[in-house]
XYZ file of C-alpha atoms in Angstrom:
695
model
C -0.808 -14.145 -35.204
C 0.647 -11.244 -33.192
C 4.341 -10.531 -33.552
C 5.008 -11.070 -29.860
C 3.800 -14.654 -30.275
C 6.123 -15.137 -33.241
C 8.987 -13.824 -31.145
C 8.375 -16.213 -28.275
C 7.571 -19.266 -30.370
C 10.795 -19.006 -32.371
C 13.270 -19.050 -29.495
C 15.521 -21.617 -31.151
C 15.875 -19.523 -34.302
C 16.369 -16.400 -32.215
C 19.129 -18.070 -30.206
C 21.021 -19.174 -33.332
C 20.663 -15.754 -34.932
C 21.804 -14.113 -31.717
C 25.054 -16.068 -31.675
C 25.859 -14.830 -35.181
C 24.960 -11.257 -34.288
C 26.900 -11.204 -31.039
C 30.010 -12.376 -32.824
C 30.094 -9.019 -34.613
C 29.544 -6.946 -31.478
C 31.778 -6.056 -28.558
C 30.130 -8.626 -26.303
C 31.952 -11.665 -24.985
C 30.336 -14.525 -26.903
C 31.133 -17.032 -24.147
C 29.186 -14.830 -21.745
C 26.334 -13.791 -23.992
C 25.546 -17.195 -25.499
C 24.482 -18.539 -22.138
C 22.128 -15.725 -21.141
C 20.172 -14.447 -24.137
C 16.952 -13.153 -22.642
C 13.489 -13.827 -24.055
C 10.029 -13.093 -22.721
C 8.695 -15.509 -20.100
C 6.594 -18.242 -21.758
C 2.816 -18.003 -21.795
C 0.983 -20.042 -19.192
C -0.775 -22.881 -21.033
C -4.553 -22.864 -21.215
C -6.057 -26.210 -20.238
C -7.417 -28.172 -23.184
C -11.125 -27.963 -23.766
C -11.529 -24.291 -22.924
C -12.895 -22.018 -25.601
C -10.399 -19.928 -27.592
C -10.944 -16.214 -27.772
C -12.856 -14.892 -30.794
C -11.799 -11.453 -31.943
C -14.546 -8.869 -32.359
C -12.947 -6.489 -34.762
C -14.508 -8.050 -37.874
C -18.012 -8.350 -36.408
C -20.785 -5.998 -37.546
C -21.164 -2.778 -35.571
C -23.317 -3.320 -32.513
C -22.648 -7.054 -32.226
C -22.252 -8.243 -28.631
C -18.722 -8.645 -27.334
C -17.674 -12.260 -27.200
C -15.288 -13.389 -24.489
C -13.529 -16.575 -23.552
C -13.008 -18.698 -20.499
C -9.483 -19.765 -19.652
C -8.467 -22.377 -17.116
C -4.876 -22.329 -15.918
C -2.910 -24.460 -13.459
C -0.012 -23.540 -11.188
C 1.716 -25.821 -8.713
C 3.753 -24.465 -5.804
C 6.806 -26.594 -5.035
C 10.476 -26.396 -4.151
C 12.555 -26.171 -7.326
C 16.243 -27.040 -7.628
C 18.017 -24.824 -10.126
C 21.036 -22.596 -10.697
C 21.428 -18.820 -10.813
C 24.407 -17.121 -12.417
C 26.697 -15.294 -9.978
C 28.879 -12.792 -11.873
C 31.152 -12.295 -8.867
C 32.401 -15.878 -9.126
C 31.743 -16.436 -12.819
C 29.828 -19.595 -11.908
C 26.256 -20.656 -11.308
C 25.107 -21.005 -7.691
C 22.858 -23.944 -6.832
C 19.569 -22.866 -5.265
C 16.449 -24.516 -3.892
C 13.537 -22.115 -3.892
C 9.766 -22.082 -3.622
C 8.363 -21.494 -7.087
C 5.432 -21.937 -9.432
C 5.867 -25.107 -11.469
C 4.132 -26.683 -14.431
C 4.539 -27.519 -18.096
C 4.723 -23.844 -19.108
C 7.655 -22.928 -16.866
C 10.953 -22.292 -18.655
C 13.383 -24.879 -17.210
C 16.277 -22.469 -17.819
C 14.573 -19.762 -15.737
C 12.200 -21.518 -13.323
C 12.145 -18.699 -10.789
C 9.905 -16.448 -12.832
C 6.397 -17.727 -13.537
C 4.771 -17.937 -16.983
C 2.851 -14.979 -18.339
C -0.940 -14.921 -18.128
C -2.428 -13.237 -21.192
C -6.087 -12.174 -21.288
C -8.517 -9.790 -22.958
C -11.228 -7.572 -21.458
C -14.365 -9.639 -20.900
C -12.474 -12.884 -20.300
C -13.072 -15.157 -17.342
C -9.792 -16.572 -16.081
C -9.632 -19.454 -13.626
C -6.255 -20.136 -12.014
C -6.000 -23.322 -9.959
C -3.276 -23.224 -7.310
C -2.014 -26.551 -5.978
C 0.145 -26.112 -2.880
C 2.580 -29.033 -2.907
C 4.978 -27.588 -0.337
C 5.732 -29.553 2.864
C 3.473 -29.114 5.914
C 4.018 -25.953 7.947
C 2.589 -25.970 11.500
C 2.901 -22.186 11.783
C 0.092 -21.836 9.210
C -2.484 -23.344 11.579
C -1.156 -22.488 15.044
C -3.668 -20.472 17.075
C -3.414 -19.082 20.607
C -6.970 -18.269 21.672
C -5.850 -17.700 25.247
C -3.330 -15.034 24.260
C -3.828 -11.323 24.805
C -4.628 -9.062 21.882
C -1.049 -7.755 21.861
C 0.286 -11.305 21.712
C -2.027 -12.117 18.816
C -0.946 -8.978 16.929
C 2.697 -9.865 17.578
C 2.167 -13.363 16.183
C 0.244 -12.143 13.130
C 2.972 -9.652 12.251
C 5.931 -11.924 12.898
C 6.947 -13.661 9.642
C 5.418 -17.122 9.592
C 3.616 -19.695 7.430
C 6.399 -19.781 4.850
C 4.729 -22.700 3.048
C 1.237 -21.209 2.969
C 0.254 -19.104 -0.023
C -2.466 -17.349 -2.022
C -2.574 -15.185 -5.168
C -2.922 -11.489 -5.939
C -3.618 -10.077 -9.413
C -1.748 -6.821 -8.891
C -3.494 -3.895 -10.573
C -6.471 -5.795 -11.983
C -9.811 -4.041 -11.563
C -11.777 -7.068 -10.357
C -13.743 -8.139 -7.290
C -11.712 -8.668 -4.089
C -14.204 -11.120 -2.635
C -14.875 -14.858 -2.623
C -12.628 -16.707 -5.044
C -11.733 -13.569 -7.016
C -8.752 -11.380 -6.019
C -9.016 -12.462 -2.384
C -5.753 -12.267 -0.439
C -7.424 -12.657 2.965
C -7.138 -16.435 2.858
C -4.378 -19.003 3.249
C -3.907 -21.923 0.885
C -1.951 -24.211 3.172
C 0.264 -27.148 2.135
C -1.732 -29.965 0.575
C -4.621 -27.653 -0.365
C -5.790 -26.650 -3.856
C -7.924 -23.619 -4.637
C -9.249 -22.090 -7.851
C -9.233 -18.323 -8.283
C -11.732 -16.896 -10.765
C -11.128 -13.466 -12.246
C -14.083 -12.042 -14.169
C -12.400 -9.282 -16.115
C -14.989 -6.658 -17.074
C -15.416 -5.774 -20.769
C -14.362 -2.179 -20.041
C -11.158 -3.185 -18.237
C -8.094 -1.270 -19.478
C -5.572 -3.119 -21.602
C -2.154 -2.937 -20.002
C 0.732 -4.440 -18.065
C -0.118 -6.038 -14.732
C 1.362 -8.895 -12.708
C 0.549 -11.604 -10.212
C 2.285 -12.734 -7.064
C 1.808 -14.527 -3.791
C 0.282 -12.413 -0.981
C -0.028 -14.552 2.159
C 0.534 -12.168 5.093
C 3.592 -13.335 7.000
C 5.402 -14.862 4.035
C 4.781 -12.526 1.097
C 8.314 -11.113 0.928
C 9.974 -14.498 1.348
C 7.973 -16.065 -1.485
C 8.230 -13.084 -3.858
C 11.994 -12.979 -3.210
C 12.048 -16.666 -4.178
C 10.542 -15.854 -7.574
C 6.824 -16.528 -7.070
C 5.758 -13.799 -9.507
C 4.623 -13.563 -13.112
C 3.427 -11.050 -15.686
C -0.281 -10.600 -16.395
C -0.917 -8.808 -19.682
C -4.364 -7.565 -20.673
C -4.363 -7.103 -24.441
C -6.805 -4.859 -26.238
C -8.241 -4.466 -29.733
C -10.741 -1.642 -29.111
C -10.317 1.229 -31.535
C -11.108 4.730 -30.250
C -14.471 6.168 -31.255
C -16.185 9.522 -30.934
C -17.805 8.372 -27.672
C -15.232 5.978 -26.233
C -11.488 5.626 -25.808
C -9.468 2.839 -27.385
C -6.532 0.605 -26.519
C -3.014 1.875 -27.186
C -2.314 -1.594 -28.647
C -4.313 -0.626 -31.746
C -1.943 2.267 -32.495
C 1.394 0.509 -32.004
C 1.493 -1.200 -35.408
C 4.066 -1.534 -38.176
C 3.316 -0.896 -41.847
C 2.592 -4.603 -42.412
C -0.023 -4.618 -39.631
C 2.139 -6.469 -37.114
C 2.601 -5.094 -33.627
C 5.723 -3.154 -32.747
C 8.445 -5.421 -31.391
C 7.493 -6.056 -27.794
C 9.575 -7.067 -24.799
C 8.290 -8.120 -21.406
C 10.745 -7.627 -18.541
C 10.107 -9.071 -15.089
C 12.676 -7.537 -12.731
C 13.381 -9.532 -9.571
C 15.659 -9.598 -6.579
C 16.126 -13.318 -5.855
C 17.611 -12.938 -2.393
C 19.095 -16.415 -1.838
C 21.625 -17.084 0.916
C 23.938 -19.950 1.845
C 24.548 -20.832 5.471
C 26.990 -22.588 7.741
C 25.247 -24.091 10.783
C 22.325 -21.767 10.145
C 24.447 -18.604 9.955
C 24.779 -16.522 6.791
C 28.025 -17.102 4.883
C 29.443 -13.735 3.896
C 32.512 -11.701 3.006
C 33.271 -8.678 5.151
C 35.309 -5.533 4.564
C 36.117 -3.395 7.615
C 33.652 -5.455 9.603
C 30.763 -4.813 7.199
C 29.085 -7.466 5.076
C 29.668 -6.682 1.390
C 28.761 -9.993 -0.234
C 26.851 -13.157 0.589
C 28.976 -16.219 -0.214
C 27.943 -19.550 -1.726
C 30.710 -22.136 -2.069
C 30.646 -24.766 -4.868
C 28.836 -27.445 -2.842
C 26.380 -25.076 -1.158
C 22.693 -24.774 -1.983
C 21.242 -21.314 -1.512
C 17.729 -20.645 -0.336
C 15.273 -18.021 0.853
C 14.261 -19.762 4.057
C 13.686 -17.134 6.739
C 13.805 -13.438 7.551
C 16.772 -13.782 9.953
C 19.545 -16.352 10.310
C 20.547 -18.329 13.395
C 22.692 -15.418 14.599
C 19.783 -12.992 14.123
C 21.364 -11.345 11.070
C 18.566 -9.766 9.036
C 18.082 -11.279 5.591
C 15.344 -8.772 4.653
C 16.460 -5.524 6.253
C 16.774 -2.315 4.252
C 20.503 -2.905 3.730
C 20.273 -6.640 3.006
C 20.029 -6.426 -0.788
C 23.085 -4.192 -1.032
C 25.007 -6.467 1.317
C 24.079 -9.584 -0.635
C 26.048 -8.647 -3.745
C 23.271 -10.158 -5.847
C 22.138 -8.715 -9.174
C 18.587 -7.785 -10.127
C 17.561 -10.450 -12.647
C 15.541 -9.977 -15.830
C 13.127 -12.789 -16.677
C 15.084 -15.091 -14.395
C 18.458 -14.312 -16.003
C 21.352 -12.401 -14.432
C 23.225 -9.985 -16.722
C 21.418 -11.168 -19.871
C 21.614 -9.921 -23.451
C 18.724 -8.657 -25.580
C 18.871 -8.814 -29.381
C 17.479 -5.828 -31.312
C 17.520 -4.125 -34.717
C 18.538 -0.549 -35.341
C 15.641 1.785 -36.083
C 12.882 -0.526 -34.814
C 10.307 1.030 -32.497
C 10.073 -1.318 -29.519
C 7.570 -1.478 -26.694
C 9.163 -2.465 -23.388
C 6.772 -3.617 -20.669
C 8.847 -3.366 -17.481
C 7.563 -4.882 -14.224
C 9.297 -4.330 -10.893
C 8.443 -7.659 -9.274
C 11.112 -7.504 -6.585
C 11.274 -6.507 -2.948
C 14.416 -4.601 -2.016
C 15.793 -2.530 -4.875
C 14.791 0.746 -6.478
C 15.421 0.576 -10.228
C 16.527 3.721 -12.076
C 16.450 2.427 -15.652
C 18.819 3.960 -18.185
C 20.444 2.959 -21.503
C 23.898 3.995 -22.748
C 26.025 2.902 -25.710
C 28.826 0.457 -24.821
C 32.170 1.440 -26.292
C 33.757 -0.902 -28.824
C 36.172 -3.430 -27.387
C 34.754 -3.278 -23.866
C 35.789 -6.250 -21.699
C 33.472 -9.020 -20.558
C 31.545 -8.603 -17.324
C 32.362 -12.112 -16.127
C 33.846 -12.140 -12.610
C 32.418 -8.672 -12.017
C 31.049 -8.062 -8.521
C 28.213 -5.618 -7.940
C 30.736 -3.352 -6.203
C 32.785 -3.190 -9.414
C 29.966 -2.462 -11.849
C 29.965 1.301 -11.242
C 33.605 1.460 -12.334
C 32.839 -0.759 -15.345
C 30.003 1.556 -16.398
C 32.161 4.669 -15.962
C 34.872 3.221 -18.205
C 32.796 1.395 -20.818
C 29.152 2.571 -20.931
C 30.224 5.967 -22.181
C 27.503 6.915 -24.653
C 24.970 9.634 -23.944
C 21.798 8.419 -22.174
C 19.346 7.065 -24.743
C 16.015 8.945 -24.751
C 12.812 6.925 -24.546
C 9.125 7.670 -24.028
C 6.881 6.392 -21.239
C 3.348 5.673 -22.472
C 1.792 3.873 -19.493
C 2.264 3.745 -15.739
C 1.081 0.720 -13.740
C -0.643 -0.598 -16.853
C -2.707 2.551 -17.485
C -2.071 4.615 -20.625
C -1.000 8.175 -19.846
C -2.492 11.319 -21.378
C 0.726 11.963 -23.277
C 3.971 10.112 -23.900
C 6.666 11.458 -21.588
C 10.218 11.753 -22.866
C 12.929 10.760 -20.424
C 16.408 9.295 -20.211
C 15.763 7.635 -16.837
C 12.711 5.888 -15.402
C 12.423 5.095 -11.694
C 10.615 1.925 -10.684
C 9.827 1.181 -7.049
C 8.638 -2.314 -6.020
C 5.234 -2.980 -7.615
C 5.620 -0.358 -10.378
C 5.162 -1.031 -14.085
C 6.268 1.207 -16.939
C 5.495 0.787 -20.639
C 8.089 2.564 -22.761
C 8.752 3.093 -26.470
C 12.437 2.755 -27.377
C 14.436 3.135 -30.564
C 18.059 1.982 -30.688
C 19.395 4.357 -33.349
C 22.503 2.491 -34.470
C 24.250 -0.847 -34.407
C 26.470 -1.872 -31.534
C 25.924 -2.787 -27.915
C 24.026 -0.810 -25.293
C 24.252 -1.063 -21.505
C 21.054 -1.584 -19.503
C 21.856 0.330 -16.324
C 20.328 0.698 -12.887
C 21.495 4.249 -12.296
C 22.762 5.735 -9.045
C 20.117 6.886 -6.605
C 20.048 8.879 -3.368
C 19.183 7.349 -0.004
C 15.885 9.250 0.245
C 14.712 7.920 -3.132
C 15.588 4.278 -2.476
C 13.855 1.455 -0.632
C 17.290 0.522 0.726
C 17.443 3.835 2.662
C 21.026 4.177 1.419
C 22.592 5.837 -1.601
C 23.366 3.309 -4.316
C 25.971 3.536 -7.082
C 25.303 2.558 -10.696
C 24.873 -1.134 -11.476
C 24.734 -3.067 -14.729
C 21.635 -5.172 -15.419
C 22.334 -6.416 -18.949
C 23.211 -5.537 -22.534
C 21.339 -4.984 -25.785
C 23.061 -6.212 -28.941
C 21.854 -4.131 -31.909
C 22.537 -5.321 -35.457
C 20.828 -4.961 -38.811
C 17.793 -2.793 -39.347
C 17.916 0.792 -40.555
C 19.979 3.228 -38.468
C 18.358 6.521 -37.460
C 20.585 9.372 -38.563
C 18.508 12.259 -37.258
C 16.703 13.092 -34.039
C 15.347 9.944 -32.372
C 12.411 11.821 -30.808
C 11.319 13.178 -34.183
C 11.746 9.724 -35.717
C 9.415 8.200 -33.107
C 6.832 10.950 -33.591
C 6.886 10.368 -37.348
C 6.466 6.619 -36.882
C 3.483 7.049 -34.543
C 1.775 9.538 -36.864
C 2.233 7.146 -39.786
C 0.813 4.335 -37.654
C -2.220 6.461 -36.760
C -2.904 7.184 -40.430
C -2.819 3.444 -41.159
C -4.756 2.132 -38.173
C -7.160 4.707 -36.780
C -10.780 4.928 -37.975
C -11.736 7.892 -40.136
C -13.842 9.737 -37.517
C -10.867 9.775 -35.108
C -7.845 9.861 -37.377
C -7.432 13.626 -37.712
C -7.772 14.179 -33.957
C -5.227 11.490 -33.083
C -2.733 12.694 -35.705
C -3.089 16.244 -34.356
C -2.625 15.006 -30.776
C 0.530 13.106 -31.699
C 1.886 16.084 -33.616
C 1.438 18.332 -30.574
C 3.334 16.736 -27.715
C 2.611 13.044 -28.385
C -0.763 13.310 -26.676
C -2.523 9.975 -26.102
C -5.832 11.330 -24.801
C -7.893 9.018 -27.046
C -6.384 5.986 -25.285
C -6.618 6.892 -21.584
C -8.842 4.535 -19.555
C -10.235 6.807 -16.805
C -11.740 10.311 -16.738
C -10.103 12.829 -14.408
C -11.574 13.105 -10.916
C -12.731 16.692 -10.487
C -13.156 18.627 -7.244
C -16.975 18.580 -7.316
C -16.995 14.769 -7.438
C -15.223 14.362 -4.108
C -16.831 13.229 -0.879
C -15.558 15.076 2.201
C -13.521 14.766 4.353
C -11.374 12.235 2.479
C -8.749 9.831 3.793
C -5.450 10.438 5.569
C -2.718 7.785 5.753
C 0.706 7.852 7.383
C 3.397 5.173 7.325
C 5.587 4.860 10.415
C 8.393 2.627 11.684
C 8.639 2.688 15.474
C 12.274 1.938 16.295
C 12.009 2.884 19.985
C 9.309 0.464 21.135
C 10.304 -1.635 24.151
C 8.550 -4.970 24.586
C 7.148 -4.853 28.153
C 7.500 -8.635 28.470
C 11.142 -8.969 27.460
C 12.396 -5.439 28.058
C 14.048 -5.525 24.642
C 13.672 -3.036 21.803
C 11.449 -4.162 18.954
C 10.771 -2.487 15.623
C 7.104 -2.013 14.749
C 5.884 -1.390 11.179
C 2.674 0.628 11.335
C 0.037 2.597 9.432
C -2.106 5.417 10.792
C -5.301 7.133 9.767
C -6.947 10.151 11.416
C -6.329 11.024 14.213
C -2.675 10.015 14.190
C -2.550 6.626 15.912
C -0.169 4.245 14.118
C -0.961 0.566 14.541
C 0.190 -2.769 13.204
C -2.058 -4.895 11.034
C -4.978 -6.603 12.774
C -6.832 -9.124 10.567
C -10.001 -8.638 12.648
C -10.077 -4.845 12.314
C -11.539 -2.917 9.372
C -9.437 0.232 9.253
C -11.316 2.072 6.510
C -14.966 1.831 5.492
C -15.675 3.394 2.110
C -18.926 3.931 0.197
C -19.493 2.401 -3.223
C -20.113 4.968 -5.946
C -18.181 7.789 -4.293
C -14.809 9.415 -4.884
C -12.385 10.650 -2.255
C -9.113 12.488 -1.914
C -6.336 10.770 0.030
C -3.366 12.467 1.695
C -0.336 10.194 2.144
C 2.780 10.846 4.239
C 5.549 8.904 5.955
C 7.139 9.758 9.293
C 10.166 7.532 8.798
C 11.789 6.633 5.459
C 10.013 6.251 2.117
C 7.447 3.548 1.362
C 5.608 2.478 -1.829
C 1.856 2.763 -1.145
C -0.285 0.132 -2.888
C -4.042 -0.343 -2.679
C -5.957 -3.215 -4.225
C -8.942 -3.032 -6.633
C -9.328 0.658 -7.586
C -6.523 2.743 -9.136
C -5.927 6.359 -8.152
C -4.965 9.609 -9.874
C -2.052 11.745 -8.696
C -3.204 15.287 -7.843
C -0.011 16.783 -6.440
C 3.124 15.876 -4.514
C 4.457 18.575 -2.204
C 8.042 18.558 -0.987
C 8.839 19.604 2.625
C 8.876 23.251 1.496
C 5.414 23.037 -0.079
C 6.611 22.962 -3.705
C 4.669 20.708 -6.096
C 7.272 18.369 -7.581
C 4.810 16.300 -9.668
C 4.402 18.749 -12.564
C 6.233 18.076 -15.853
C 9.771 19.382 -15.567
C 9.537 19.969 -11.804
C 12.790 19.670 -9.863
C 12.742 17.766 -6.581
C 15.906 18.819 -4.758
C 14.741 19.213 -1.155
C 17.304 16.646 -0.001
C 20.153 18.466 -1.733
C 20.181 15.899 -4.553
C 17.913 16.080 -7.604
C 15.453 13.176 -7.648
C 13.629 12.809 -11.008
C 10.995 10.253 -9.957
C 8.018 12.538 -9.285
C 8.316 14.933 -12.254
C 5.457 14.344 -14.711
C 3.260 12.280 -12.368
C 0.604 14.984 -11.942
C -2.633 13.616 -13.433
C -1.185 10.125 -13.970
C -3.195 7.065 -12.875
C -1.422 4.410 -10.792
C -1.961 1.673 -8.236
C 1.437 1.924 -6.488
C 3.190 5.161 -5.541
C 6.329 6.063 -3.611
C 5.629 8.144 -0.490
C 8.936 9.871 0.045
C 10.300 11.058 3.369
C 13.564 12.687 4.366
C 13.143 11.496 7.951
C 15.829 9.038 8.923
C 16.720 9.697 12.574
C 18.821 11.158 13.913
C 19.372 13.173 10.708
C 15.931 14.796 10.413
C 13.139 14.718 12.970
C 9.377 15.107 12.407
C 7.695 17.363 11.330
C 10.596 18.343 9.075
C 11.328 16.307 5.966
C 7.730 15.319 5.157
C 6.505 14.946 1.565
C 2.724 15.203 1.114
C 1.275 12.990 -1.619
C -2.304 13.816 -2.667
C -4.295 11.347 -4.780
C -7.940 10.800 -5.749
C -9.786 7.553 -6.348
C -13.247 6.233 -7.128
C -14.861 3.246 -5.417
C -16.602 1.706 -8.396
C -18.453 -1.523 -9.151
C -17.001 -3.784 -6.435
C -17.831 -4.157 -2.757
C -15.908 -6.275 -0.294
C -12.847 -6.382 1.929
C -9.284 -5.958 0.686
C -6.006 -4.374 1.782
C -3.661 -1.459 1.317
C -0.034 -1.737 2.336
C 3.590 -0.801 1.883
C 5.039 -2.671 -1.103
C 8.351 -3.230 0.625
C 6.860 -6.623 1.280
C 8.735 -7.487 4.461
C 7.273 -4.262 5.904
C 3.819 -5.536 4.921
C 4.517 -8.946 6.479
C 5.434 -7.241 9.750
C 2.366 -5.034 10.041
C 2.452 -2.140 7.554
C -0.962 -3.028 6.118
C -4.617 -2.116 6.666
C -7.966 -3.727 5.909
C -10.313 -1.727 3.686
C -14.004 -2.379 3.054
C -16.106 -0.876 0.267
C -19.754 -0.951 1.311
C -23.185 -0.022 -0.030
C -25.114 3.129 0.764
C -27.981 2.192 3.113
C -30.349 4.591 1.345
C -29.958 7.398 3.870
C -26.422 8.371 2.955
C -24.798 6.132 5.545
C -22.890 2.884 5.106
C -24.946 -0.289 5.033
C -23.819 -2.711 7.739
C -25.633 -5.729 6.273
C -28.897 -7.242 7.477
C -29.952 -9.716 10.163
């Protein structure tokens, strides 16, 4: 049995041990005992389905055996409580969520983890048990095209749903990863994901994706981790899974943690209007009184206050949660190499992850508002930033482990990192300060606390932590890697922690590209005047070539692409930054040019075009991803186009799968309001043109 299973199945023992450990650390036991964080539980497989049979002991050349898994998820309103550090109490909430036997009752607003292997067939049955919602089925056939587009891109159908397997390389059609359908209240539907045998092992996730209500449901907690595990060793003619390297001396996997980061954006209301605290006329905190029940019920309140605007998360005073817990505590051992799978499953926060040692005797964080956390960190999280190494981005193993002391995660991102806590004590898990241009909030954000790590026992690391990790990985390679590959992998690890034997995709070279490529621009039109009402209306749009930004039209195919080809894409934004996400096929970062033409994606590159150093892009050159921040300095009236434009260049292959799917901004309320396009991958008709089907 894998060690991560042992860890999750022994929660009771872990909890008891944690209480003893925390008593010796500078963590308030009354605080920490309530919120010890564990991985989300695994989603139960329905009885009668075949268990997976491992292949590693089979004779060479034996066919790969796979399993079929059937899983069930209900969608219902769930009554629960979420800790509010500002008050020191738990707020009552009623939120849309996935329910079922596997859901942790103490953290119901994060879904169970789906765990699969390459070659598996996974069937997920969704049962929508939410109340009827007339806006899901309202049609206006007599309306003009503009009216239809307005209706489509106005948030609606809050009780309709569907499912997206974010990052999975599977078919987008039929009952596979199809988000172009609506599972309305009272309807059940079974998704079937046929995961190919050559699918990369890695960290992915799943979430609702019904256009018009995606942000509202994700901000309610309708998300879960999806982990593809791998046991393929590297060979002389094929790459292996990084999982096979990350082993202890006894053969068990490195300690593994799965973190689902969320912004549960619940609000309490009085006669339909947001209850809030104001300072100098500005909202600084959303208020829930003891008898209130918070919810995520709409995109604006009765007074037309935005509940999903760029500033809403900062105004709310809420904390980013980890696995459904606010300000939780992790329990760790000194000197253990840990693998952290971190998933940004939220909507309106940019996470700049950092770890610092907490000084002894630091006070509790109870009754600590988000506004006060920066001061708390300054006074108490005083250790030097802890170095760690990124080994995968968006579930895809990188060509070499990248050392850092800060990792930026935009909505939709995943990072796999190797950490070593070198000594006993407590460590702060920090969301570091970030500039306005680097944040989805479009405002500079001060440091915030997300949790603590209590470190006790183990073997402290007295020397250089980086050298210690390198030594541990080399020793693991000598134990685990097959003889034909062992020397190469040991040499790679010795020279810059190269992981080239574990990367899933070959580089896309210039001679593979099909001209002329794709051009995409995000735009927010803040000056549009509705000709019917005469009032200003914000439009969220995407443009291709020529420049002609438009809102999403479900009947329009914006991009037609040919199966079996590769193309270069050029991405820009003409107002604010946006995370670009495309379904099905991942892409490789070629270069990212700042407004002065400097490539800021190379290792060690400095992105300071805004006057503030932004570390997010450094080291992304050559990295494979499925979600990528398209930065812009344009935020009128400060900077006006064409100044302030970053140019993001990526390459992608259209392999294996045909069908219709979407690309969009992963600030999900932007997507709900029109910042999305339809994409179709089509066959070659035999003459070099796209096949349009037959009649």
